[in-house]
mmCIF file of C-alpha atoms in Angstrom:
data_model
loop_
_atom_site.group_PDB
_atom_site.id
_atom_site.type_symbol
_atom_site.label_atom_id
_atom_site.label_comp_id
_atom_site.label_asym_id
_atom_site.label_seq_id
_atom_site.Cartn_x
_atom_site.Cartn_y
_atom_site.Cartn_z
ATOM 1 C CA UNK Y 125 -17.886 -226.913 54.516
ATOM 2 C CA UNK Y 126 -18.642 -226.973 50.827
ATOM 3 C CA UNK Y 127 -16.199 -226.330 48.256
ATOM 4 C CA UNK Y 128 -18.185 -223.186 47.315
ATOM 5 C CA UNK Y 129 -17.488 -221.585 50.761
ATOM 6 C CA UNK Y 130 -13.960 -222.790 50.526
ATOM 7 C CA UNK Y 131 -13.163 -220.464 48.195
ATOM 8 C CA UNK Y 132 -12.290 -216.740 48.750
ATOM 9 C CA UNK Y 133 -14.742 -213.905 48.824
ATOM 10 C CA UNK Y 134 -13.249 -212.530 45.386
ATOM 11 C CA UNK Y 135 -12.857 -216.215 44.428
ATOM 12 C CA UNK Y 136 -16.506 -216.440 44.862
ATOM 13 C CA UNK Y 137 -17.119 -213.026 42.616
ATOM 14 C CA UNK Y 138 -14.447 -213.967 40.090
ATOM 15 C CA UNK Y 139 -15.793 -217.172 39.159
ATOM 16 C CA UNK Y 140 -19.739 -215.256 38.232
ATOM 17 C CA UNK Y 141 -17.193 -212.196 36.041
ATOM 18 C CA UNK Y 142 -16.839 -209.637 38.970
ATOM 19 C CA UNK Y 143 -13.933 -207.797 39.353
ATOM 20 C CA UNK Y 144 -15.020 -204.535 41.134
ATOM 21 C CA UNK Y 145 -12.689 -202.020 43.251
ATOM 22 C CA UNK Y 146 -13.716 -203.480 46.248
ATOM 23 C CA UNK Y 147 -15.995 -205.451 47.817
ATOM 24 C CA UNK Y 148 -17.822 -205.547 51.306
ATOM 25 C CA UNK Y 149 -19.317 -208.665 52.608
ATOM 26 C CA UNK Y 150 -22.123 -209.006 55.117
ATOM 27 C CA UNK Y 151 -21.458 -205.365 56.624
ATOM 28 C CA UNK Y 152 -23.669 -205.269 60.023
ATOM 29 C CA UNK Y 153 -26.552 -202.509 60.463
ATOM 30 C CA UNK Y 154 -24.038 -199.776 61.326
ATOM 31 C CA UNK Y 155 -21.885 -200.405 59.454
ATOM 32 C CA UNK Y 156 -24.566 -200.119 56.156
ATOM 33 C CA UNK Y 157 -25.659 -197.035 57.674
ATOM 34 C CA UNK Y 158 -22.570 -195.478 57.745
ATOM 35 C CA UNK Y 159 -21.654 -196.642 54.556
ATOM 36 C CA UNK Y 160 -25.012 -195.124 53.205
ATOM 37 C CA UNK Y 161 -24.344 -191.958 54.844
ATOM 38 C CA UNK Y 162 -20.235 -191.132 54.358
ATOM 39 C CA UNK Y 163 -21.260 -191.874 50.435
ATOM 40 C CA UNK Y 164 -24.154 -189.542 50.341
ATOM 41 C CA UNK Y 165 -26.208 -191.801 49.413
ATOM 42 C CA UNK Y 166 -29.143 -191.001 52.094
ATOM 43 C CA UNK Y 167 -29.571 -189.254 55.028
ATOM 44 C CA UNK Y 168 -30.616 -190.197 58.644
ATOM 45 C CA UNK Y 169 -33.868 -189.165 59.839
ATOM 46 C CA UNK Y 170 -35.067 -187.624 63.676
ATOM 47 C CA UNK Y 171 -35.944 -191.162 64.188
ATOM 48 C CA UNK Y 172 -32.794 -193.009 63.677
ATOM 49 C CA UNK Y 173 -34.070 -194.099 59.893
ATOM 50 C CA UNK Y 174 -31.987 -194.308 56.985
ATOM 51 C CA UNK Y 175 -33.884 -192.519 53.886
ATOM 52 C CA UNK Y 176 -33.246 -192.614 50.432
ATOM 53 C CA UNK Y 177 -34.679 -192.021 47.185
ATOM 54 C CA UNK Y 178 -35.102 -193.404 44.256
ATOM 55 C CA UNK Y 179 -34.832 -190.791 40.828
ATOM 56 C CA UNK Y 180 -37.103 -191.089 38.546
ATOM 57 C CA UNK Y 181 -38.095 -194.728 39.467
ATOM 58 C CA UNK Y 182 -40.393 -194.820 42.370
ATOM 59 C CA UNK Y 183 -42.160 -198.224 41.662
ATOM 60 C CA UNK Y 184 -41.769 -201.464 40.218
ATOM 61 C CA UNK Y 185 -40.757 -201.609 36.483
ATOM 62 C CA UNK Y 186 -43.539 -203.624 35.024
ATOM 63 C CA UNK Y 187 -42.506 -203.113 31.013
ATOM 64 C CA UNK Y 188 -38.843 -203.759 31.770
ATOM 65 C CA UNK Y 189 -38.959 -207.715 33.555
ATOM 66 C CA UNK Y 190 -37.214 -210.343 30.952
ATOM 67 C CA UNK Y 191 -36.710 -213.879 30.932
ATOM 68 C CA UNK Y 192 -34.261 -215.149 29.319
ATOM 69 C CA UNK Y 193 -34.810 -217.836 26.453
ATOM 70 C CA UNK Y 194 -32.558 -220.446 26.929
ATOM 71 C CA UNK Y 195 -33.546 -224.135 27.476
ATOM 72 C CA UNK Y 196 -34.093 -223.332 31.062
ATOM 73 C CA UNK Y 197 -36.622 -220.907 30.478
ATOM 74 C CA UNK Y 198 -38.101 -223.142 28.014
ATOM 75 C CA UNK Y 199 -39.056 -226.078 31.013
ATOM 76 C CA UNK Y 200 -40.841 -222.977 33.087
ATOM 77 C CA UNK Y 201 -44.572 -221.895 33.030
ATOM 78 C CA UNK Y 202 -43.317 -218.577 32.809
ATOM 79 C CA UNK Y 203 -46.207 -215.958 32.259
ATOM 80 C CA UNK Y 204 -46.472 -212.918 29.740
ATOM 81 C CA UNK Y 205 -45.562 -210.184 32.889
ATOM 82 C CA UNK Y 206 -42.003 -211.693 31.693
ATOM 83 C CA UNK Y 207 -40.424 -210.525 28.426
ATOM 84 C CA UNK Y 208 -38.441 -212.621 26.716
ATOM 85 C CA UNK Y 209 -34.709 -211.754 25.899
ATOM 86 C CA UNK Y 210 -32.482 -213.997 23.567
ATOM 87 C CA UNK Y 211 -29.272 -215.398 25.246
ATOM 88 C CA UNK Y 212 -27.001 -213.188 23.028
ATOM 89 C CA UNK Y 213 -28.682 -210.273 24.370
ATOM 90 C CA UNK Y 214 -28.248 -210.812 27.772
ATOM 91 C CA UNK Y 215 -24.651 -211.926 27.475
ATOM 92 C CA UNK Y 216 -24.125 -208.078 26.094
ATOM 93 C CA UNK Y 217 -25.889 -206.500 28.795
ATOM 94 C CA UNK Y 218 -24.046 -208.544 31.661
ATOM 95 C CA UNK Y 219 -20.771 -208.025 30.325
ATOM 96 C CA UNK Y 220 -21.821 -204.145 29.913
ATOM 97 C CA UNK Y 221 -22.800 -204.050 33.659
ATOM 98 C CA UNK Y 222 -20.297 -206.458 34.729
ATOM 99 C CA UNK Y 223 -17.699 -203.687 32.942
ATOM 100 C CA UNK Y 224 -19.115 -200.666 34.495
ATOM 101 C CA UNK Y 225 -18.794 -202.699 38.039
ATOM 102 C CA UNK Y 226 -14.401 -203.027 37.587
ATOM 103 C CA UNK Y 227 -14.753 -198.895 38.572
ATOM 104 C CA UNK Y 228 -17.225 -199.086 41.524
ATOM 105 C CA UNK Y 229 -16.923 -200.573 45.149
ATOM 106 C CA UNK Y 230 -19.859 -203.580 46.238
ATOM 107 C CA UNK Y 231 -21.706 -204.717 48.830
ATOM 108 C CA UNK Y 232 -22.535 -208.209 49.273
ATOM 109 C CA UNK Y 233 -25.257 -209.981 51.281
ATOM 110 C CA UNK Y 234 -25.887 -213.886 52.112
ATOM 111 C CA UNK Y 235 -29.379 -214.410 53.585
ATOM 112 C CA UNK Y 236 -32.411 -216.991 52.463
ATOM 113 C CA UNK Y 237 -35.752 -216.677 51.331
ATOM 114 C CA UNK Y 238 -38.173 -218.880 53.319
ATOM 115 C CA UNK Y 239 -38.652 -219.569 57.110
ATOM 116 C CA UNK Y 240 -39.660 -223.277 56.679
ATOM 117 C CA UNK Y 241 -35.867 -225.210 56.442
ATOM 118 C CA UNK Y 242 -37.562 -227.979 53.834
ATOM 119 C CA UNK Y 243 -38.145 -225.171 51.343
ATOM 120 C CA UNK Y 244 -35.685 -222.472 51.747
ATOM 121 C CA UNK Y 245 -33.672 -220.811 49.299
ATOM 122 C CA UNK Y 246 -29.756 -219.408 50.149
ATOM 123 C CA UNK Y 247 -29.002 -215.938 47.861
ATOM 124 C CA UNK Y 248 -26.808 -213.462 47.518
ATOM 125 C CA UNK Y 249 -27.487 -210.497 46.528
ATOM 126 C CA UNK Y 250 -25.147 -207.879 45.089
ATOM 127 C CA UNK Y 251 -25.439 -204.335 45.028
ATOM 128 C CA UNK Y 252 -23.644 -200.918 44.509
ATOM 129 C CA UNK Y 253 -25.336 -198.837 47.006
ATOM 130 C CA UNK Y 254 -24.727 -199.308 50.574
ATOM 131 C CA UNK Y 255 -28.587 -198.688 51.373
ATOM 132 C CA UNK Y 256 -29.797 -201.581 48.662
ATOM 133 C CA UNK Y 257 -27.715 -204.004 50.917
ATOM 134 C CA UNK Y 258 -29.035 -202.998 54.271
ATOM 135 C CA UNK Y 259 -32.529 -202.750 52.534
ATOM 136 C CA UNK Y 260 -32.109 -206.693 51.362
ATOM 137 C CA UNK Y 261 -30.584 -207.454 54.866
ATOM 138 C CA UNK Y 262 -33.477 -206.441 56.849
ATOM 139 C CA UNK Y 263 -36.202 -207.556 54.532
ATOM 140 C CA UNK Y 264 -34.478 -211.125 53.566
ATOM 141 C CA UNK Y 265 -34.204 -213.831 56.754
ATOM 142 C CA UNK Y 266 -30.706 -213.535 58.266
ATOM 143 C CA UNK Y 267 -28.061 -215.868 59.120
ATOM 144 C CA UNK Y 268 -26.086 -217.144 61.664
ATOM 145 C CA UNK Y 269 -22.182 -216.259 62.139
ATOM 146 C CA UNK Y 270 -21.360 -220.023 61.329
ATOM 147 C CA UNK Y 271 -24.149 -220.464 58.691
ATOM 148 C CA UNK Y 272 -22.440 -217.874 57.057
ATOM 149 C CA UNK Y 273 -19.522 -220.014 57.118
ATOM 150 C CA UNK Y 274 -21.181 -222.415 55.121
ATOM 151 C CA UNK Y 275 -23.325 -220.634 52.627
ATOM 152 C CA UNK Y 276 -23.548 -221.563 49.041
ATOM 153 C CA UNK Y 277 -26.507 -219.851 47.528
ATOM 154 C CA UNK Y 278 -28.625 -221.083 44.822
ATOM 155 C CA UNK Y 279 -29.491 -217.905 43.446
ATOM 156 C CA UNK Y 280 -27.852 -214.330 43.171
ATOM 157 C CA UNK Y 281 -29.357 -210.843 42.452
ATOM 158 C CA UNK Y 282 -27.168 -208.416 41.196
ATOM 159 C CA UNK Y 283 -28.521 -204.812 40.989
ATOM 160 C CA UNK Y 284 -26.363 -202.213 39.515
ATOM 161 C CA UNK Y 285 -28.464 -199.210 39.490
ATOM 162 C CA UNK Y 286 -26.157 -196.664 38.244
ATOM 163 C CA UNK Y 287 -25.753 -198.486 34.552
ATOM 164 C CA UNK Y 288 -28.763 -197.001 32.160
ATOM 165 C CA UNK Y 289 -29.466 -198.790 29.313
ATOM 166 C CA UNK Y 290 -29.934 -197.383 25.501
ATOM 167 C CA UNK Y 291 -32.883 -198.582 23.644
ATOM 168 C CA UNK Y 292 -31.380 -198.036 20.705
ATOM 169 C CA UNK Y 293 -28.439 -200.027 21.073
ATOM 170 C CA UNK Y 294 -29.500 -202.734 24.329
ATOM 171 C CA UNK Y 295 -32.681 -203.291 22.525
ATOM 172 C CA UNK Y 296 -34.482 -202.717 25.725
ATOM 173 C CA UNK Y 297 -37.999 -200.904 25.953
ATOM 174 C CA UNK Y 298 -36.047 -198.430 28.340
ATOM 175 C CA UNK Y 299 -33.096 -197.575 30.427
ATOM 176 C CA UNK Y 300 -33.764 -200.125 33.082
ATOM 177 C CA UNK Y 301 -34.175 -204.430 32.795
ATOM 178 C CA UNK Y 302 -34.782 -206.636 34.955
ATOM 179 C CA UNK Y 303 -33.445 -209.746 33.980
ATOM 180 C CA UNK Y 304 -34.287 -213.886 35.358
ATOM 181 C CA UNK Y 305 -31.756 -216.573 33.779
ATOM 182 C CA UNK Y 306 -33.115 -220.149 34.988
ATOM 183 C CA UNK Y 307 -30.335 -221.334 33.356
ATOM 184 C CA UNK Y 308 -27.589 -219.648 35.834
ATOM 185 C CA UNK Y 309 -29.880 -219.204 38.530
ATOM 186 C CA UNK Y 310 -28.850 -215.518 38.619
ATOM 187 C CA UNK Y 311 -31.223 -212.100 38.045
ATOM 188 C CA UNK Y 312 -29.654 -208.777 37.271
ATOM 189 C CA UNK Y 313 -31.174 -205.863 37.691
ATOM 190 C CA UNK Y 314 -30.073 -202.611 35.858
ATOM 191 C CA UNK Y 315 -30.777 -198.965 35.572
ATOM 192 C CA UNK Y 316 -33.019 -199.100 38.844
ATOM 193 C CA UNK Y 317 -32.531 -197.379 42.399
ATOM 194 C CA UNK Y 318 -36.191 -198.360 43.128
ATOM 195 C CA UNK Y 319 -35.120 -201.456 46.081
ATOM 196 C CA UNK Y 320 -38.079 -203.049 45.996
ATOM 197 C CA UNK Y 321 -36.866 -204.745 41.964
ATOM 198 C CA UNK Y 322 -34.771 -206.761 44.796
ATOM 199 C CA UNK Y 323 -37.581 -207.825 46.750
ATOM 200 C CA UNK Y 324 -39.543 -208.840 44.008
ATOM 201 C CA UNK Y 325 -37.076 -210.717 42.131
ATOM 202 C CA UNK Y 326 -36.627 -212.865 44.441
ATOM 203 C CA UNK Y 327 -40.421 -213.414 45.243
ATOM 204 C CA UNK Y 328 -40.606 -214.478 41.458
ATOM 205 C CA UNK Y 329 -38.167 -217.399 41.832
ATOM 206 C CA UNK Y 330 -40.021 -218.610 44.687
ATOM 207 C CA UNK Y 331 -43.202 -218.443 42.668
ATOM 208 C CA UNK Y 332 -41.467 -220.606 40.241
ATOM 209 C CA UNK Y 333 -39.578 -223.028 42.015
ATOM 210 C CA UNK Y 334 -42.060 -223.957 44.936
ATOM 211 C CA UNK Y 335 -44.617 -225.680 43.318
ATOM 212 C CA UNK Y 336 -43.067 -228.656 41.776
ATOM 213 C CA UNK Y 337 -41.763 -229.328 45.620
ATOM 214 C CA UNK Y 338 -46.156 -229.099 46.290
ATOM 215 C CA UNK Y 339 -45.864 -225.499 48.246
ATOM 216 C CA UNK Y 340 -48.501 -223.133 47.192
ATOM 217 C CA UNK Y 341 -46.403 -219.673 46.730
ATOM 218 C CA UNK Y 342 -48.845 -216.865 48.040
ATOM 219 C CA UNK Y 343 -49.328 -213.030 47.772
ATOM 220 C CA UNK Y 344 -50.890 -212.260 51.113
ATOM 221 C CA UNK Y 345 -49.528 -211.330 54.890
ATOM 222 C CA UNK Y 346 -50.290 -213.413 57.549
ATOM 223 C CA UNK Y 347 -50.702 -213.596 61.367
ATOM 224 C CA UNK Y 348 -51.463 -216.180 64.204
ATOM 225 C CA UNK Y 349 -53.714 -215.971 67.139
ATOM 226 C CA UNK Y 350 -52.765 -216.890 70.620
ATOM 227 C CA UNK Y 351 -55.023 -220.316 70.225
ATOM 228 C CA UNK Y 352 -52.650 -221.003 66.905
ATOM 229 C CA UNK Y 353 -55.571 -220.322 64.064
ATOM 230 C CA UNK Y 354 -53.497 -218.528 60.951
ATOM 231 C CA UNK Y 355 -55.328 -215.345 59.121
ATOM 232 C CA UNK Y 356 -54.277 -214.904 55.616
ATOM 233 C CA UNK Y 357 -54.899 -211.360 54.107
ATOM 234 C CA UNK Y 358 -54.944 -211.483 50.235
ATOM 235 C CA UNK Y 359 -54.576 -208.415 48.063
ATOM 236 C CA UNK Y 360 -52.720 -206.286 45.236
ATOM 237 C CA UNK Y 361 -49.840 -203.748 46.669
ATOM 238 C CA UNK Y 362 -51.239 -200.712 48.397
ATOM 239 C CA UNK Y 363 -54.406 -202.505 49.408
ATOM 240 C CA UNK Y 364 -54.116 -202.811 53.344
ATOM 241 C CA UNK Y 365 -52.132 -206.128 53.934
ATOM 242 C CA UNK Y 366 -49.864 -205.090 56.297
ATOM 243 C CA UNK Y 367 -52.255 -202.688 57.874
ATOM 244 C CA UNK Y 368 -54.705 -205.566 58.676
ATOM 245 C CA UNK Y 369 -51.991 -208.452 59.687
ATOM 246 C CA UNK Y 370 -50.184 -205.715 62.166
ATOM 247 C CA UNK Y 371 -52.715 -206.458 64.987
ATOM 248 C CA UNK Y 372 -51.847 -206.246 68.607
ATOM 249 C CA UNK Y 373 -53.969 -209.163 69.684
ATOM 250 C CA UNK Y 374 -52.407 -211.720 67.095
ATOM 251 C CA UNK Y 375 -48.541 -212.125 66.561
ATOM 252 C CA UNK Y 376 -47.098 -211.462 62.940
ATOM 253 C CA UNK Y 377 -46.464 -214.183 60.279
ATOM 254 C CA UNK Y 378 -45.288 -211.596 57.707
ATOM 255 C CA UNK Y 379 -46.791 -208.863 55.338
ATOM 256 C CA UNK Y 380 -46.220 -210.133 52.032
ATOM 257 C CA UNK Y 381 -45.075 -213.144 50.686
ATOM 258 C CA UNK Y 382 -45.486 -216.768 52.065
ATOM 259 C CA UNK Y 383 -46.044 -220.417 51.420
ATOM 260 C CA UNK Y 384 -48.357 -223.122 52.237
ATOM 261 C CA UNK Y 385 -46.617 -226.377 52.636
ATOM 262 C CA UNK Y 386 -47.080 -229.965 54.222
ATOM 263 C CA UNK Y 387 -45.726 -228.205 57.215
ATOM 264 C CA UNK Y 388 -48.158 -225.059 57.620
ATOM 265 C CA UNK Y 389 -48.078 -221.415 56.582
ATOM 266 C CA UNK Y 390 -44.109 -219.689 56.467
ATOM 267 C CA UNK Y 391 -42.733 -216.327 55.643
ATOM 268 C CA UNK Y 392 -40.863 -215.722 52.548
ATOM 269 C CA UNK Y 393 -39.196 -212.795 54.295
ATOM 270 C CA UNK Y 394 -37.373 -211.861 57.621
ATOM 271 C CA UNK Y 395 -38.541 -208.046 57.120
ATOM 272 C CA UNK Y 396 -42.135 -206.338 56.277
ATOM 273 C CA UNK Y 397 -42.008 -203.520 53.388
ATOM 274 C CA UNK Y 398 -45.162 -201.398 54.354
ATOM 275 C CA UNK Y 399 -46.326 -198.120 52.442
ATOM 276 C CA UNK Y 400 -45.899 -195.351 54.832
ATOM 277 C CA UNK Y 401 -48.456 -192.540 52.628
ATOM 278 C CA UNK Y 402 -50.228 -190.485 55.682
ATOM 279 C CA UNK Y 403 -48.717 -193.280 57.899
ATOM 280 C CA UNK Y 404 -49.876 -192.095 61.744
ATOM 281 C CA UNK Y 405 -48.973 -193.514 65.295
ATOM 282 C CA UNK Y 406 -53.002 -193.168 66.149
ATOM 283 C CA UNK Y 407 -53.734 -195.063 63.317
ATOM 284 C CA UNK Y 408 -51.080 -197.719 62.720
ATOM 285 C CA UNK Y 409 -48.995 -197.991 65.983
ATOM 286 C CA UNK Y 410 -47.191 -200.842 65.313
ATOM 287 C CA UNK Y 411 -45.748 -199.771 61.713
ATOM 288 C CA UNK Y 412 -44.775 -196.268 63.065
ATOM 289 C CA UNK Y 413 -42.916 -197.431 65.962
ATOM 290 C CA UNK Y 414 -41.282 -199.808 64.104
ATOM 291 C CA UNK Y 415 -39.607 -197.375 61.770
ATOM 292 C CA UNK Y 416 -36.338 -196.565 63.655
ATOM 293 C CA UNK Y 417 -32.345 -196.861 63.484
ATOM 294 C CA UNK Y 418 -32.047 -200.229 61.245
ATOM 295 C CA UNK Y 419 -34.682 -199.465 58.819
ATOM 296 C CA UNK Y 420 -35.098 -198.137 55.604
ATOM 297 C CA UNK Y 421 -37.082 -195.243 54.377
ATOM 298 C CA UNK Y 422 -37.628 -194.818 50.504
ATOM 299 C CA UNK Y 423 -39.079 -191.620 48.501
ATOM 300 C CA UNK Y 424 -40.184 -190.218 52.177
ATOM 301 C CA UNK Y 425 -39.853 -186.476 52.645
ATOM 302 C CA UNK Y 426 -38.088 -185.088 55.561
ATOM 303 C CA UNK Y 427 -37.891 -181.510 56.952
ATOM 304 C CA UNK Y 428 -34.654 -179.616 55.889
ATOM 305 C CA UNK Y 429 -33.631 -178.935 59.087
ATOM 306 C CA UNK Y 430 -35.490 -181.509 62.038
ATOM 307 C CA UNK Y 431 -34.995 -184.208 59.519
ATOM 308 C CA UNK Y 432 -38.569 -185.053 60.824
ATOM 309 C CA UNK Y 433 -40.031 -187.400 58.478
ATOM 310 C CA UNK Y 434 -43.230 -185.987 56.775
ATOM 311 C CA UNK Y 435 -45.455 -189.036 56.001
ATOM 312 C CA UNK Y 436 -48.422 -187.241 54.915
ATOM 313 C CA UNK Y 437 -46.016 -185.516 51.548
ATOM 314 C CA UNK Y 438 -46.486 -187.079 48.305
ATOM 315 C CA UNK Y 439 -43.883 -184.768 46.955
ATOM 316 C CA UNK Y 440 -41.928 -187.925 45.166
ATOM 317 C CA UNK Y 441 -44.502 -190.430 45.338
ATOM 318 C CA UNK Y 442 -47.714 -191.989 46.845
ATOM 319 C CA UNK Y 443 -45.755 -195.248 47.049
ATOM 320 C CA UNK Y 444 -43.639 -194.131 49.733
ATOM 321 C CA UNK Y 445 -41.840 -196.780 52.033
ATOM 322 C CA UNK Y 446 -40.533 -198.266 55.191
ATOM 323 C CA UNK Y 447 -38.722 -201.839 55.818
ATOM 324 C CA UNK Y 448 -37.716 -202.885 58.401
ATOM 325 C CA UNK Y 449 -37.283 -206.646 60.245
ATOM 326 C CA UNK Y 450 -40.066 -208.195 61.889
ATOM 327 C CA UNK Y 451 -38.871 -208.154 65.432
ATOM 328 C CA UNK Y 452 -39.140 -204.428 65.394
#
């Protein structure tokens, strides 16, 4: 056991500057939805569903990603979707979030990024809401009782969604950031309730990390056929990925993100996160049934009193979605 997982769960929060009310570690499905619930943080839909929404934020933040410009930073081939943020400034946003977390409760998650063992990556992620945590824990790969044991992650994404940032005074664009230090290996994301920040973050540090080990990081879903030949579907969000790798005759790779290494094509992800706008049974069986007790719904309507979810309402947004872990 490494020294890391010798130490205490607040041992382990302590030594990054947490010190919340409480903290709750690897909570199982149930438990998350309960959590979710008894907080009022979402509500359970006729299908067994957890659904949530987001405010004001139903997408990605693209003005609001930073890098941080330390000498870390300075080694990467970091691109211009990245702001940069001087180290001083992100040392007064931390502590600012770090502060606002000593009054709130957390939920913690161990899981890894990448199905191939020669290139994955061990995280934690660290949330406020309940429904973040279960959202990472079905769209991340999960892990064992006794590699749980053991973990010691490389990376850890903390989201605290509640803190809004001034302009004037954070010298952000806006009230949310999303923030990579290379030199901590940590991201923190503020001012967000959009889940999918998450998702992405970590998707980023893949991008970054995998090719100097010679994997080719890739933006496509993927499935195999019974005679083992590997489809790759390439695309922007929104543009039928999941749709088109969800076929009945082939088995399912993933939907989004995945690498290309000495040792074949492997899944980023243990989950699929699949827009759900005028989402049918006729038309995409195998997304619709998988949307049940365990998975996530976000920005989806549902009727006041069936709690039957309408996937045809754009009411919040056209980026409504589902995730949910591949074996469903």
């Amino acid at each position: 056991m490494t020294e890391h997982a010798l130490m205490s769960h607040d041992e382990q929060l302590e030594a990054l500057g947490i010190f919340a009310q409480a903290t709750h570690w690897n909570l199982a499905v149930p438990r998350l939805v309960e959590e979710s619930l008894h907080r009022g943080e979402a509500q359970l839909a006729s299908n067994g569903a957890l659904v949530a929404t987001t405010g004001a934020r139903t997408g990605r933040s693209a003005d609001d990603k930073y890098v941080v410009n330390n000498a870390a930073a300075a080694q990467m081939n970091w691109n211009t979707f990245h702001r940069p943020m001087d180290v001083e400034q992100f040392a007064r946003i931390k502590a600012k979030a770090f502060e606002h977390l000593k009054t709130r409760e957390v939920f913690v998650l161990d899981a890894v990024a990448g199905a191939d063992p020669a290139h994955a990556l061990p995280i934690r992620v660290i949330t406020e809401y309940a429904w973040h945590t279960l959202f990472a824990r079905q769209l991340f790969r999960r892990l064992s009782s006794s590699a749980l044991a053991d973990h010691t992650p490389e990376w850890t994404v903390i989201s605290v969604p509640s803190l809004k940032l001034d302009p004037a005074s954070d010298g952000s664009c806006s009230e949310v950031a999303a923030m990579i230090d290379f030199e901590h290996n940590l991201v923190l994301i503020v001012g967000t309730e959009y889940a999918g920040e998450i998702k992405k973050s970590i998707f980023t540090i893949m991008n970054m990390v995998l090719p100097a080990r010679g994997v080719m990081p890739m933006h496509c879903s993927a499935n195999i056929g019974p005679d083992g030949d590997v489809a790759l579907f390439f695309g922007l969000s929104g543009t039928g990925k999941t749709t088109l790798s969800a076929d009945q005759e082939r088995s399912l790779i993933g939907d989004d993100e995945h690498g290309w290494s000495e040792n074949g094509v492997f899944n980023f992800e243990g989950g699929c996160y699949a827009k759900c706008i005028r989402l049918s049974h006729a038309a995409e069986p195998e997304i619709f049934e998988a949307i049940r007790f365990g998975s996530v719904l976000e920005n989806v309507v549902l009727d006041e009193e069936t709690r039957q979810p309408d996937y045809d309402s754009a009411a919040l947004t056209e980026n409504t979605r589902a995730a949910y872990p591949l074996e469903y």
